[in-house]
N, CA, C and O atoms as CSV, one atom per row, in Angstrom:
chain,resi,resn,atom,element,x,y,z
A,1,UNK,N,N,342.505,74.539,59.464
A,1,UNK,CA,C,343.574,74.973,60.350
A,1,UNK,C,C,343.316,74.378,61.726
A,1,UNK,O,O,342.224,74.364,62.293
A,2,UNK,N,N,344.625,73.818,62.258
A,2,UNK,CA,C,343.593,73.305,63.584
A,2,UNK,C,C,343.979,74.344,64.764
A,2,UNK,O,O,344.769,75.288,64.754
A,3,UNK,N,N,343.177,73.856,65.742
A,3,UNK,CA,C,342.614,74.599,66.903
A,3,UNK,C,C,344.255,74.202,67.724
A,3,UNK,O,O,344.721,73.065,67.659
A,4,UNK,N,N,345.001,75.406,68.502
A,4,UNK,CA,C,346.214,75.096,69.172
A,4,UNK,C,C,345.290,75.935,70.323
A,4,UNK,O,O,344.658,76.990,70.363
A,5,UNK,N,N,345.727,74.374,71.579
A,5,UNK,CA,C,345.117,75.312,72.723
A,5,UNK,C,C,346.501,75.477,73.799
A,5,UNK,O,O,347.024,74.387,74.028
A,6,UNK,N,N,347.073,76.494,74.390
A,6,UNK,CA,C,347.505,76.748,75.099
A,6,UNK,C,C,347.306,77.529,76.113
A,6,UNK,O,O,346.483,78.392,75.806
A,7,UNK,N,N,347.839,77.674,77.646
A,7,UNK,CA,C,348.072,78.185,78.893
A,7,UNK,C,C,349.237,79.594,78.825
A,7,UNK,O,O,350.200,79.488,78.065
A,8,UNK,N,N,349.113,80.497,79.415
A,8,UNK,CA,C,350.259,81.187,79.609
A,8,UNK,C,C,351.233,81.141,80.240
A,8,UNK,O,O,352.239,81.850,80.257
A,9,UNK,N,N,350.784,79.840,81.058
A,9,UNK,CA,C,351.887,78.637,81.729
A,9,UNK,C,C,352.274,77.643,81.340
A,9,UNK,O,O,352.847,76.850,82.088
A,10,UNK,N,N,352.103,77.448,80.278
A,10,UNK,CA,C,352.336,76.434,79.701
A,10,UNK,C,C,354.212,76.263,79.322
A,10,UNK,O,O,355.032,77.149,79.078
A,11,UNK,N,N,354.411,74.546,79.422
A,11,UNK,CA,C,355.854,74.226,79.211
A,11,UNK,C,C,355.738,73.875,77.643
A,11,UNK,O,O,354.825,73.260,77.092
A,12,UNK,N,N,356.934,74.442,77.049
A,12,UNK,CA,C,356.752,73.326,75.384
A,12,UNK,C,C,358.074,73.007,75.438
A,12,UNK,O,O,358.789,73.619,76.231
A,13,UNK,N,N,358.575,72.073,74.666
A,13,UNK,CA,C,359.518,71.735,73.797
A,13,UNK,C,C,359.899,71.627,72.525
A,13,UNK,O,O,359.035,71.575,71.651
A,14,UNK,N,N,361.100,71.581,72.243
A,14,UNK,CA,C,361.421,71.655,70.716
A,14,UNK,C,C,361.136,69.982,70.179
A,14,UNK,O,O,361.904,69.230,70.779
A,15,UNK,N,N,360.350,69.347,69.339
A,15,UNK,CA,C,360.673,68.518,68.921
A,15,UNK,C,C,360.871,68.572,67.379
A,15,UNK,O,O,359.949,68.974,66.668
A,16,UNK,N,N,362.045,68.177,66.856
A,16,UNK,CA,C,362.472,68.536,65.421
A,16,UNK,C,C,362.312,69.700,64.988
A,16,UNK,O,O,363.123,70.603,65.192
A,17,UNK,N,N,360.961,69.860,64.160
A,17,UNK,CA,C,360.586,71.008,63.606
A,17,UNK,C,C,359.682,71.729,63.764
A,17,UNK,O,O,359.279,72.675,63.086
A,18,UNK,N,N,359.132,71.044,65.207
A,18,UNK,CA,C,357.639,71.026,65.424
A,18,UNK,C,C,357.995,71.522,67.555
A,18,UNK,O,O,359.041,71.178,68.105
A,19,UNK,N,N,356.973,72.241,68.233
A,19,UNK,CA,C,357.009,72.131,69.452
A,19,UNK,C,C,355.964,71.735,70.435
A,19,UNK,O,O,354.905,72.361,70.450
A,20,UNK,N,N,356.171,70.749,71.256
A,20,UNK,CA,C,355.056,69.724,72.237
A,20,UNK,C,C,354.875,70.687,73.416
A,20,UNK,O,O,355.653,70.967,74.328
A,21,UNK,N,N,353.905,71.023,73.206
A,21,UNK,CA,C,352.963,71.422,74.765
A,21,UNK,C,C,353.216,70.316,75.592
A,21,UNK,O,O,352.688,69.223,75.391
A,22,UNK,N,N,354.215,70.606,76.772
A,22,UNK,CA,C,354.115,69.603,77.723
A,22,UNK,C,C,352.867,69.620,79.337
A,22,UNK,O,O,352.303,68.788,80.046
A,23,UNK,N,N,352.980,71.156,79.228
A,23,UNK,CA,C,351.803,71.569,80.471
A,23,UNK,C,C,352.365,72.589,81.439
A,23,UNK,O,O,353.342,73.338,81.435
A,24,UNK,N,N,351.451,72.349,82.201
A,24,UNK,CA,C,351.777,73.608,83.688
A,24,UNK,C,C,353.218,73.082,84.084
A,24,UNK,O,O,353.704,72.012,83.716
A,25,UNK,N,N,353.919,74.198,85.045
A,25,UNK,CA,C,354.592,73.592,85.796
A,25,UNK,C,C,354.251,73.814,87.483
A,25,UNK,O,O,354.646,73.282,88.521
A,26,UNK,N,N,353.156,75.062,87.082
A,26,UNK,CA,C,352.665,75.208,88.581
A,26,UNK,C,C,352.349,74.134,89.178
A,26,UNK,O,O,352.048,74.509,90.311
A,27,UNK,N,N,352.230,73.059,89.126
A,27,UNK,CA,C,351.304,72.473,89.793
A,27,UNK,C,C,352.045,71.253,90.730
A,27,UNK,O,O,351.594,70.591,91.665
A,28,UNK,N,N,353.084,71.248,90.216
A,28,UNK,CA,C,353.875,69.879,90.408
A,28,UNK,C,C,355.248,70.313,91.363
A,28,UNK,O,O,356.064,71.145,90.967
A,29,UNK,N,N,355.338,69.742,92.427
A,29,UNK,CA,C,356.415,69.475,93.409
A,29,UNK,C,C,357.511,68.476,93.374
A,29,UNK,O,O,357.467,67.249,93.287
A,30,UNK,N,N,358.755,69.507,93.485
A,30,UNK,CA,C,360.034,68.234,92.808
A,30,UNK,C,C,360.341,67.534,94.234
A,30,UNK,O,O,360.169,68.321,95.165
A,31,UNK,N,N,360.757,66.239,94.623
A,31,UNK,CA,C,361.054,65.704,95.557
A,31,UNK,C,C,362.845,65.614,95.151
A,31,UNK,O,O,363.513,65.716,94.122
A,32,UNK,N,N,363.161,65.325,96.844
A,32,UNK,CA,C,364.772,65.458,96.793
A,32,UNK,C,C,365.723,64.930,96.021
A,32,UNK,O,O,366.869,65.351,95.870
A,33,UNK,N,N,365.112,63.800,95.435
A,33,UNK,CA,C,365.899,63.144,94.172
A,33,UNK,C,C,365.361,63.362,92.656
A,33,UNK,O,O,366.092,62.866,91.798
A,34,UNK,N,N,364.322,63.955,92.242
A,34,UNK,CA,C,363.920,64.924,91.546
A,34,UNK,C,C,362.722,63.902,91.081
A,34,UNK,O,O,362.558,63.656,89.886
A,35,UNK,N,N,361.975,63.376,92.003
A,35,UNK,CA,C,360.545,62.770,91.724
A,35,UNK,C,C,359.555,63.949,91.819
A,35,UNK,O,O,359.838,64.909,92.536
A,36,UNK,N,N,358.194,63.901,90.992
A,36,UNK,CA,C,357.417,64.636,90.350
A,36,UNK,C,C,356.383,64.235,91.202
A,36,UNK,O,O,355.970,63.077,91.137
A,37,UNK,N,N,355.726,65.349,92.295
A,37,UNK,CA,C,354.153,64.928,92.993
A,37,UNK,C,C,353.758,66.157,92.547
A,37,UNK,O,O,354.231,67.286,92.416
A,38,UNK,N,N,352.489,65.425,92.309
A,38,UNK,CA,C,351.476,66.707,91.725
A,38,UNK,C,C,350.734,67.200,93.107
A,38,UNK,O,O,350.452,66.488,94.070
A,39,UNK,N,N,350.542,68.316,92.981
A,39,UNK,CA,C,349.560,68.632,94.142
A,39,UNK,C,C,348.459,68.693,94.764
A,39,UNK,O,O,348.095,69.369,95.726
A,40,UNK,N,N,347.651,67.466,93.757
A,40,UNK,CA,C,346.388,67.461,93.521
A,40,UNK,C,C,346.398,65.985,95.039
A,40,UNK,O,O,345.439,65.492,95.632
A,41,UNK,N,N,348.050,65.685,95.201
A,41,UNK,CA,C,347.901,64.590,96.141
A,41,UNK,C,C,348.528,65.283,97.347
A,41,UNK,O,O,349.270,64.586,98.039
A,42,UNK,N,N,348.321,66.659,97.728
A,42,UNK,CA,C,348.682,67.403,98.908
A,42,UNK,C,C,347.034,67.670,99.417
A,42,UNK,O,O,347.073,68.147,100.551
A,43,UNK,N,N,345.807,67.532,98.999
A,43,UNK,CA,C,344.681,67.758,99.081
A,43,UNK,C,C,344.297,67.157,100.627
A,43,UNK,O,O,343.814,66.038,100.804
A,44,UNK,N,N,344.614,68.136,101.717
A,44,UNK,CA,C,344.406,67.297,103.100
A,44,UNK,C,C,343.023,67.722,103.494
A,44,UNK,O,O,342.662,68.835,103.112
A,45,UNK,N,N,342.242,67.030,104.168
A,45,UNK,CA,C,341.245,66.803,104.803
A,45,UNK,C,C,341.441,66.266,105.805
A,45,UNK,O,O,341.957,65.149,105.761
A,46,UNK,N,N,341.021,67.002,107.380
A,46,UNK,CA,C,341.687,67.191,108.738
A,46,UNK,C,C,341.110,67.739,109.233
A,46,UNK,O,O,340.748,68.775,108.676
A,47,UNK,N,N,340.514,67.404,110.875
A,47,UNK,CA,C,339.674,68.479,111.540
A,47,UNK,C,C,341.225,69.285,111.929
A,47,UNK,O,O,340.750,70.282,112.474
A,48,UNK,N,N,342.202,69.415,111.973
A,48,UNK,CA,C,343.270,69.677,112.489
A,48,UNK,C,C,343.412,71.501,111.429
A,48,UNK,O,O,344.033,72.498,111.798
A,49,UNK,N,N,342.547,71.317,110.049
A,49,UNK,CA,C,342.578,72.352,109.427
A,49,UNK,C,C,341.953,73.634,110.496
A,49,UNK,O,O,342.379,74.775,110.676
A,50,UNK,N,N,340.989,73.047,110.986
A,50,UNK,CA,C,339.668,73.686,111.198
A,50,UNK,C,C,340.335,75.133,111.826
A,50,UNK,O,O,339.654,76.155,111.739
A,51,UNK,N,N,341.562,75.183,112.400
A,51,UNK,CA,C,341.859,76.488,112.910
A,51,UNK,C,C,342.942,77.555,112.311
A,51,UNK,O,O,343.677,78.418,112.790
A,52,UNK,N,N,342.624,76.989,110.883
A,52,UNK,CA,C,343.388,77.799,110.430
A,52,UNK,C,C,342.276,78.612,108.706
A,52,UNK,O,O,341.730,77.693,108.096
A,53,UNK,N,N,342.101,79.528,108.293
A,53,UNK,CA,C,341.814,80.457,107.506
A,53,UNK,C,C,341.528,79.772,106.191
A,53,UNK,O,O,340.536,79.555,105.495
A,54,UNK,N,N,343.216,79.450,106.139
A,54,UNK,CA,C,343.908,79.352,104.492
A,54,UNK,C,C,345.093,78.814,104.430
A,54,UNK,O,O,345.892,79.161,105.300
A,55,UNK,N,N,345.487,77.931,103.504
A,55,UNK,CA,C,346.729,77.430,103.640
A,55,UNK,C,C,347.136,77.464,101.550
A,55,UNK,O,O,346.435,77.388,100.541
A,56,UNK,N,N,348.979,77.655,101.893
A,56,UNK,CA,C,349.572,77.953,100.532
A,56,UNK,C,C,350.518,77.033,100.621
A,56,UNK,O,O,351.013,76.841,101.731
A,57,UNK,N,N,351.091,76.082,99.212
A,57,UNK,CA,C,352.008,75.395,99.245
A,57,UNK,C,C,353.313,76.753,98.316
A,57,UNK,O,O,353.003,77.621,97.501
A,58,UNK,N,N,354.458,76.482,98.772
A,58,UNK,CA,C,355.907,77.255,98.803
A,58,UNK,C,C,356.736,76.343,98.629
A,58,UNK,O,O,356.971,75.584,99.569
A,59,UNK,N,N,357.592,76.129,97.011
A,59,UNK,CA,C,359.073,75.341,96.925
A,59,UNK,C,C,359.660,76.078,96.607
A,59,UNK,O,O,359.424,76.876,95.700
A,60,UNK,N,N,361.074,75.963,97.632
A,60,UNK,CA,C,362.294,76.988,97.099
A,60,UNK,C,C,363.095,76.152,96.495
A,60,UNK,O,O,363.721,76.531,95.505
A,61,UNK,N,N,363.186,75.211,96.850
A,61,UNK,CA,C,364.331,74.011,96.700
A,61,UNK,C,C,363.789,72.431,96.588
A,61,UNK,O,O,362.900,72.093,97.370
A,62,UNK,N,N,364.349,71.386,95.555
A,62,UNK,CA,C,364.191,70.661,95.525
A,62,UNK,C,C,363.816,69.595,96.649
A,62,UNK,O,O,364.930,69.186,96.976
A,63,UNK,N,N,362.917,68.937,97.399
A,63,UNK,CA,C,362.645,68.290,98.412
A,63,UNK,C,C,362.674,68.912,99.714
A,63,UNK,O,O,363.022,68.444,100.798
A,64,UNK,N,N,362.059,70.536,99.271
A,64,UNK,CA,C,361.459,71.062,100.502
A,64,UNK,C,C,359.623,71.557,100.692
A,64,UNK,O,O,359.409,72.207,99.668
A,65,UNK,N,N,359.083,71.542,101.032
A,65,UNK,CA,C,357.933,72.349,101.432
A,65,UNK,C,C,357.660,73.098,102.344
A,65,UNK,O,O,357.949,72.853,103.515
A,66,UNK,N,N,357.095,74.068,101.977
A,66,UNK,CA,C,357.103,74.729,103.167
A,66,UNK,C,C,355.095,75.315,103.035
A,66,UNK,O,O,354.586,75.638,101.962
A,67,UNK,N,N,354.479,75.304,104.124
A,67,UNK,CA,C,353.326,75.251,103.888
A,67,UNK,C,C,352.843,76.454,105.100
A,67,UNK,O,O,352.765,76.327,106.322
A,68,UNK,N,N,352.554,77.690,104.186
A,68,UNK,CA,C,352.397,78.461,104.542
A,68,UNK,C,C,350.601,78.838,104.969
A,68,UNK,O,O,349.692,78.551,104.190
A,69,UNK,N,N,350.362,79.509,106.322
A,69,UNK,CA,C,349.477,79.166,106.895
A,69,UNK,C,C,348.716,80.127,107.589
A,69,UNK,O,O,349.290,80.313,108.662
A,70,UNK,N,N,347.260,81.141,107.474
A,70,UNK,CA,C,347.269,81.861,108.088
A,70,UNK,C,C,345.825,81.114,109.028
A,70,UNK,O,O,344.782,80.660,108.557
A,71,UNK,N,N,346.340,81.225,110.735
A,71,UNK,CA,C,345.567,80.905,111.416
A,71,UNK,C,C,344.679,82.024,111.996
A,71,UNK,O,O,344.858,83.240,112.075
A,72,UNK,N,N,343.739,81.284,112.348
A,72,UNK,CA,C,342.600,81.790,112.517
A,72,UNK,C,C,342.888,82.628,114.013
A,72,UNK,O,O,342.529,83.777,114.271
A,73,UNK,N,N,343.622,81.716,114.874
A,73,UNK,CA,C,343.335,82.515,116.061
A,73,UNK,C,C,345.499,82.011,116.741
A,73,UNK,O,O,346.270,81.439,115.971
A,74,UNK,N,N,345.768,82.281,117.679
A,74,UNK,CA,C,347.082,81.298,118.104
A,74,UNK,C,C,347.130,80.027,118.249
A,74,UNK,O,O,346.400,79.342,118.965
A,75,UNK,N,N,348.222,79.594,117.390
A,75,UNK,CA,C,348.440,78.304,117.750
A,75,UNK,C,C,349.387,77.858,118.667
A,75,UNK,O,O,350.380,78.501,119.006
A,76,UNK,N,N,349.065,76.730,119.073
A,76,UNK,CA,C,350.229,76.413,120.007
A,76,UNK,C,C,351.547,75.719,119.502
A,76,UNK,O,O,351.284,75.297,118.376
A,77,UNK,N,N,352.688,75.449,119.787
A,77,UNK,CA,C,353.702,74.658,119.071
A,77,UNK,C,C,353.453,73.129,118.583
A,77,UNK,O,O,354.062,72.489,117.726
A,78,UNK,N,N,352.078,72.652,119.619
A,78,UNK,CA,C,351.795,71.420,119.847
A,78,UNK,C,C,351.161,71.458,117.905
A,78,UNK,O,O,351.519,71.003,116.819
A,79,UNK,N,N,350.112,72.266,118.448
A,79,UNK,CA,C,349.036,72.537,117.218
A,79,UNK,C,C,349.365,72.390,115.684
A,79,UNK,O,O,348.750,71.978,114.700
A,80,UNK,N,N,351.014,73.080,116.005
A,80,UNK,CA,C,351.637,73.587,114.520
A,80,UNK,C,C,352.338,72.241,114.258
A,80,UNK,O,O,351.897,71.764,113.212
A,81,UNK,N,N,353.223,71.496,114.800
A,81,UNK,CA,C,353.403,70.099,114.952
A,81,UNK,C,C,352.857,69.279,114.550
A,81,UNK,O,O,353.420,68.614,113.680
A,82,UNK,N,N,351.544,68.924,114.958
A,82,UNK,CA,C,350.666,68.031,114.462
A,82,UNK,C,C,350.134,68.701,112.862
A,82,UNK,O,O,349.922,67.802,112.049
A,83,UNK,N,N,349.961,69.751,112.465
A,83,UNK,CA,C,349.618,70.307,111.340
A,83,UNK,C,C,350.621,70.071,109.856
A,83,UNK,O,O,350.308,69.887,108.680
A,84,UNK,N,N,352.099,70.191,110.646
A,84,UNK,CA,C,353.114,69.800,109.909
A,84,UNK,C,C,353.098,68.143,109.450
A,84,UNK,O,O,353.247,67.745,108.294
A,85,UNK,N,N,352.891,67.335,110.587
A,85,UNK,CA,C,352.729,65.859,110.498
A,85,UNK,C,C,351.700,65.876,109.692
A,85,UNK,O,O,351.965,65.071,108.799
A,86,UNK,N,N,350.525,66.411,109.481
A,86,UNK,CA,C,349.087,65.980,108.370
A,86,UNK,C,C,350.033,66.210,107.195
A,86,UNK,O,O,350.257,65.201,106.525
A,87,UNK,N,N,350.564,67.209,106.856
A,87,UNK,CA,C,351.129,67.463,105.743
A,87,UNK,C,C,352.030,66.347,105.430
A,87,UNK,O,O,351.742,65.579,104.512
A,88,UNK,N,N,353.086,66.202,106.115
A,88,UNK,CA,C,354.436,65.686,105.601
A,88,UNK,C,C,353.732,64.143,106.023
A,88,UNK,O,O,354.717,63.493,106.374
A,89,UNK,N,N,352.861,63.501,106.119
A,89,UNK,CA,C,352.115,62.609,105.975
A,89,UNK,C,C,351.932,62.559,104.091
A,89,UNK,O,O,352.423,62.000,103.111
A,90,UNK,N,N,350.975,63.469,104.424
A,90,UNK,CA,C,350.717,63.426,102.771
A,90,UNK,C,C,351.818,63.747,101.644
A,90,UNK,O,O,351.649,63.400,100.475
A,91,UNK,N,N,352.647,64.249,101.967
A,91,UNK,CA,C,353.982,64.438,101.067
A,91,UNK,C,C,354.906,63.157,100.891
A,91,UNK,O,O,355.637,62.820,99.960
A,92,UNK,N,N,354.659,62.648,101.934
A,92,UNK,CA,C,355.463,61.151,102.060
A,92,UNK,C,C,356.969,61.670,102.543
A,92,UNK,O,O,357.225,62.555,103.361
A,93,UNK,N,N,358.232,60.520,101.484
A,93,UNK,CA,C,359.225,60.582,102.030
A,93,UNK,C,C,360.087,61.801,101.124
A,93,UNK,O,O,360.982,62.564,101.487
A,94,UNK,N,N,359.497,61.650,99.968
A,94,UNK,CA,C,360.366,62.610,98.897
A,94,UNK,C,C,360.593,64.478,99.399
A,94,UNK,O,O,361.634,65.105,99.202
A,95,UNK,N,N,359.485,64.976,99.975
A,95,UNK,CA,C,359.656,65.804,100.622
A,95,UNK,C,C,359.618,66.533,102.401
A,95,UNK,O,O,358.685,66.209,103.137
A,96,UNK,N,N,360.416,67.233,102.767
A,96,UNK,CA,C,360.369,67.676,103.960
A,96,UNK,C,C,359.713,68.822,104.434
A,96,UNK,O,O,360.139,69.882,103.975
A,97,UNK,N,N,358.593,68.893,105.401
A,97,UNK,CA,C,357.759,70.135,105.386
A,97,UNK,C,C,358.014,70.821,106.412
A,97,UNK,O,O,358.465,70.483,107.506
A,98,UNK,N,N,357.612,72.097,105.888
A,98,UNK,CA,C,358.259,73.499,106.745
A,98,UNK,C,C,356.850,74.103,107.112
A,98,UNK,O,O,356.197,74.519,106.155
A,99,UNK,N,N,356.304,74.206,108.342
A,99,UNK,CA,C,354.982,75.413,108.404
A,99,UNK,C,C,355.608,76.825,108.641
A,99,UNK,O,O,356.711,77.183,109.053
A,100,UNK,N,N,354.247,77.637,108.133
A,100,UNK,CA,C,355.186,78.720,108.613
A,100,UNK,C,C,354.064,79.566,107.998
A,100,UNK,O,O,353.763,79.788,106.826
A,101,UNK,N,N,353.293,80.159,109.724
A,101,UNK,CA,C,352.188,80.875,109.890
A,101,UNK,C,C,352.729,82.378,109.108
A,101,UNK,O,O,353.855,82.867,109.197
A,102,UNK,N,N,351.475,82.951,108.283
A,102,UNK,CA,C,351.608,84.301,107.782
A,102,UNK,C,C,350.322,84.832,107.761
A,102,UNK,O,O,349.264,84.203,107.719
A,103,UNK,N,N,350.545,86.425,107.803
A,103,UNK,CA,C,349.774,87.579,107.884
A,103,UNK,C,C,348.626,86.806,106.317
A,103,UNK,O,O,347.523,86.260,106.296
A,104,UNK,N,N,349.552,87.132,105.334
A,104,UNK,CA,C,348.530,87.248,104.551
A,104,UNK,C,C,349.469,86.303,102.995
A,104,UNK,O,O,350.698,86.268,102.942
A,105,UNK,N,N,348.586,85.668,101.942
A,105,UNK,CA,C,348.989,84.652,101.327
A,105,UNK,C,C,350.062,85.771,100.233
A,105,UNK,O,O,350.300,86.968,100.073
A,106,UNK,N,N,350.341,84.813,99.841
A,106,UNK,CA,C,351.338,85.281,98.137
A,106,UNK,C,C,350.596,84.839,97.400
A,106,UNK,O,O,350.034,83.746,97.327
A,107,UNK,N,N,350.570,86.273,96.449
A,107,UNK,CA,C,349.249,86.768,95.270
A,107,UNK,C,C,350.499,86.447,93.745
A,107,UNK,O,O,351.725,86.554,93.721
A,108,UNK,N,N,349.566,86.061,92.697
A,108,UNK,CA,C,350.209,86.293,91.211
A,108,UNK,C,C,350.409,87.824,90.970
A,108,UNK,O,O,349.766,88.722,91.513
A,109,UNK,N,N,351.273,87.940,90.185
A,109,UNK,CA,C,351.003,89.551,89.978
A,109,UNK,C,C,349.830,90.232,89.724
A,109,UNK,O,O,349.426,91.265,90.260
A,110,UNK,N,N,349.123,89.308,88.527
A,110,UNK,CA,C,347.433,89.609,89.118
A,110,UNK,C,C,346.716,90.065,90.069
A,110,UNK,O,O,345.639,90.642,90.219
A,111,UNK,N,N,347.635,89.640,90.726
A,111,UNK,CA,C,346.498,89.574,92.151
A,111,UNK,C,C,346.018,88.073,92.318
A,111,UNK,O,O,345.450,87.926,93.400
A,112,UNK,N,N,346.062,87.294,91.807
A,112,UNK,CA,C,345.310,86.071,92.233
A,112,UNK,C,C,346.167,85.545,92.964
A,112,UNK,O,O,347.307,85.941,93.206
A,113,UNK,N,N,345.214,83.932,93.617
A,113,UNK,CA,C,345.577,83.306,94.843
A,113,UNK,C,C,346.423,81.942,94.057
A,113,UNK,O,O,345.870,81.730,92.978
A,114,UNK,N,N,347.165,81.327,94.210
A,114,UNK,CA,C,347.884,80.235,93.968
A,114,UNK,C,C,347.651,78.911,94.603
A,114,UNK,O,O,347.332,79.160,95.766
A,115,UNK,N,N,347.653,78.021,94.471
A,115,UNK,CA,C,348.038,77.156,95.843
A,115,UNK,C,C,349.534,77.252,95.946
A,115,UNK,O,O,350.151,77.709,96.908
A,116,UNK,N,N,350.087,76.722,94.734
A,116,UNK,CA,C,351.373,76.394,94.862
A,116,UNK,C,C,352.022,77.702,94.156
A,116,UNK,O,O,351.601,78.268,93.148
A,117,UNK,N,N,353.353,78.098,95.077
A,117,UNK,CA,C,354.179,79.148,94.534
A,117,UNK,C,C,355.663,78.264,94.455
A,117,UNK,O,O,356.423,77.869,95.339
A,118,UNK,N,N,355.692,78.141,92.763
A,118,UNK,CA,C,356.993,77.068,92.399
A,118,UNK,C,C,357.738,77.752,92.002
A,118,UNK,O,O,357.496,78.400,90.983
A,119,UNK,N,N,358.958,77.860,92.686
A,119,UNK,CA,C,359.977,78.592,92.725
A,119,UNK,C,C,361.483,77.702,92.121
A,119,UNK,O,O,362.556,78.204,91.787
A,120,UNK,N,N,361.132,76.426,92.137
A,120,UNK,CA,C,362.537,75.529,92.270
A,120,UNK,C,C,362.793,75.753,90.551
A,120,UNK,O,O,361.776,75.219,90.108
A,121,UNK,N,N,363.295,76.066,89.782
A,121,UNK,CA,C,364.095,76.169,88.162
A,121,UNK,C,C,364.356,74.685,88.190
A,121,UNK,O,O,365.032,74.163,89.077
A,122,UNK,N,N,363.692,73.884,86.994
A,122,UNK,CA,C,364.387,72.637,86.841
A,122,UNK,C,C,364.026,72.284,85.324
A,122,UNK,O,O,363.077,72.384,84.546
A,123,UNK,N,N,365.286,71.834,85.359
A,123,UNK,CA,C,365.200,71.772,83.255
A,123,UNK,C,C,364.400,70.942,82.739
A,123,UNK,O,O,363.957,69.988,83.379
A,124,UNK,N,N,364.108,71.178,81.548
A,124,UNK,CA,C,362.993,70.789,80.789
A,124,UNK,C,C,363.619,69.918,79.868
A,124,UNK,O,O,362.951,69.352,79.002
């Protein structure tokens, strides 16, 4: 019998008679014309982090981000600016980034921490 490994996130499809594990969908960010970045290429490294806690990626909508952020101490508009630019650097052109300092992150119902909270519905 063979070994079926699956996720409780996991995507499948119907093929014929049979259904393909395609994978997560957590993980992946739709850009405005519906290009696929994974988030493993949002991975910033920045002394520009250094004043902030924790940071969460947030899609509501196709070719938006919004990168939610809890700082360590006040930032200035300058601060949050340049923080947005590291990002939407690394996002390139497909998406547009939103900061947007918070108290405290968005948990799974678990309770666990996410990076990415993918919200955008897009067909399979």
């Amino acid at each position: 019998m063979p070994l079926i490994r699956y996720e409780l996130d996991d995507i499948a499809s119907k093929k014929g008679d049979r259904y393909e594990i395609i994978g997560h969908r957590d993980g992946i960010l739709y850009g405005r014309n519906g290009e696929i970045i994974s988030t493993a290429s949002m991975e910033v490294h920045s002394e520009k982090l250094n004043r902030i806690a924790s940071y969460q990626l947030q899609q509501k909508n196709k070719g938006d981000l919004i990168v939610r952020i809890i700082p360590i101490d006040d930032l200035s508009q300058k601060e949050l600016d340049d923080l947005r630019m590291v990002f939407q650097n690394k996002a390139g052109a497909g998406l547009t980034v939103q900061i947007q300092p918070v108290k405290e992150m968005l948990l799974t119902p678990r309770g666990k921490l996410k990076l990415l909270i993918q919200e955008v519905q897009q067909d399979i």
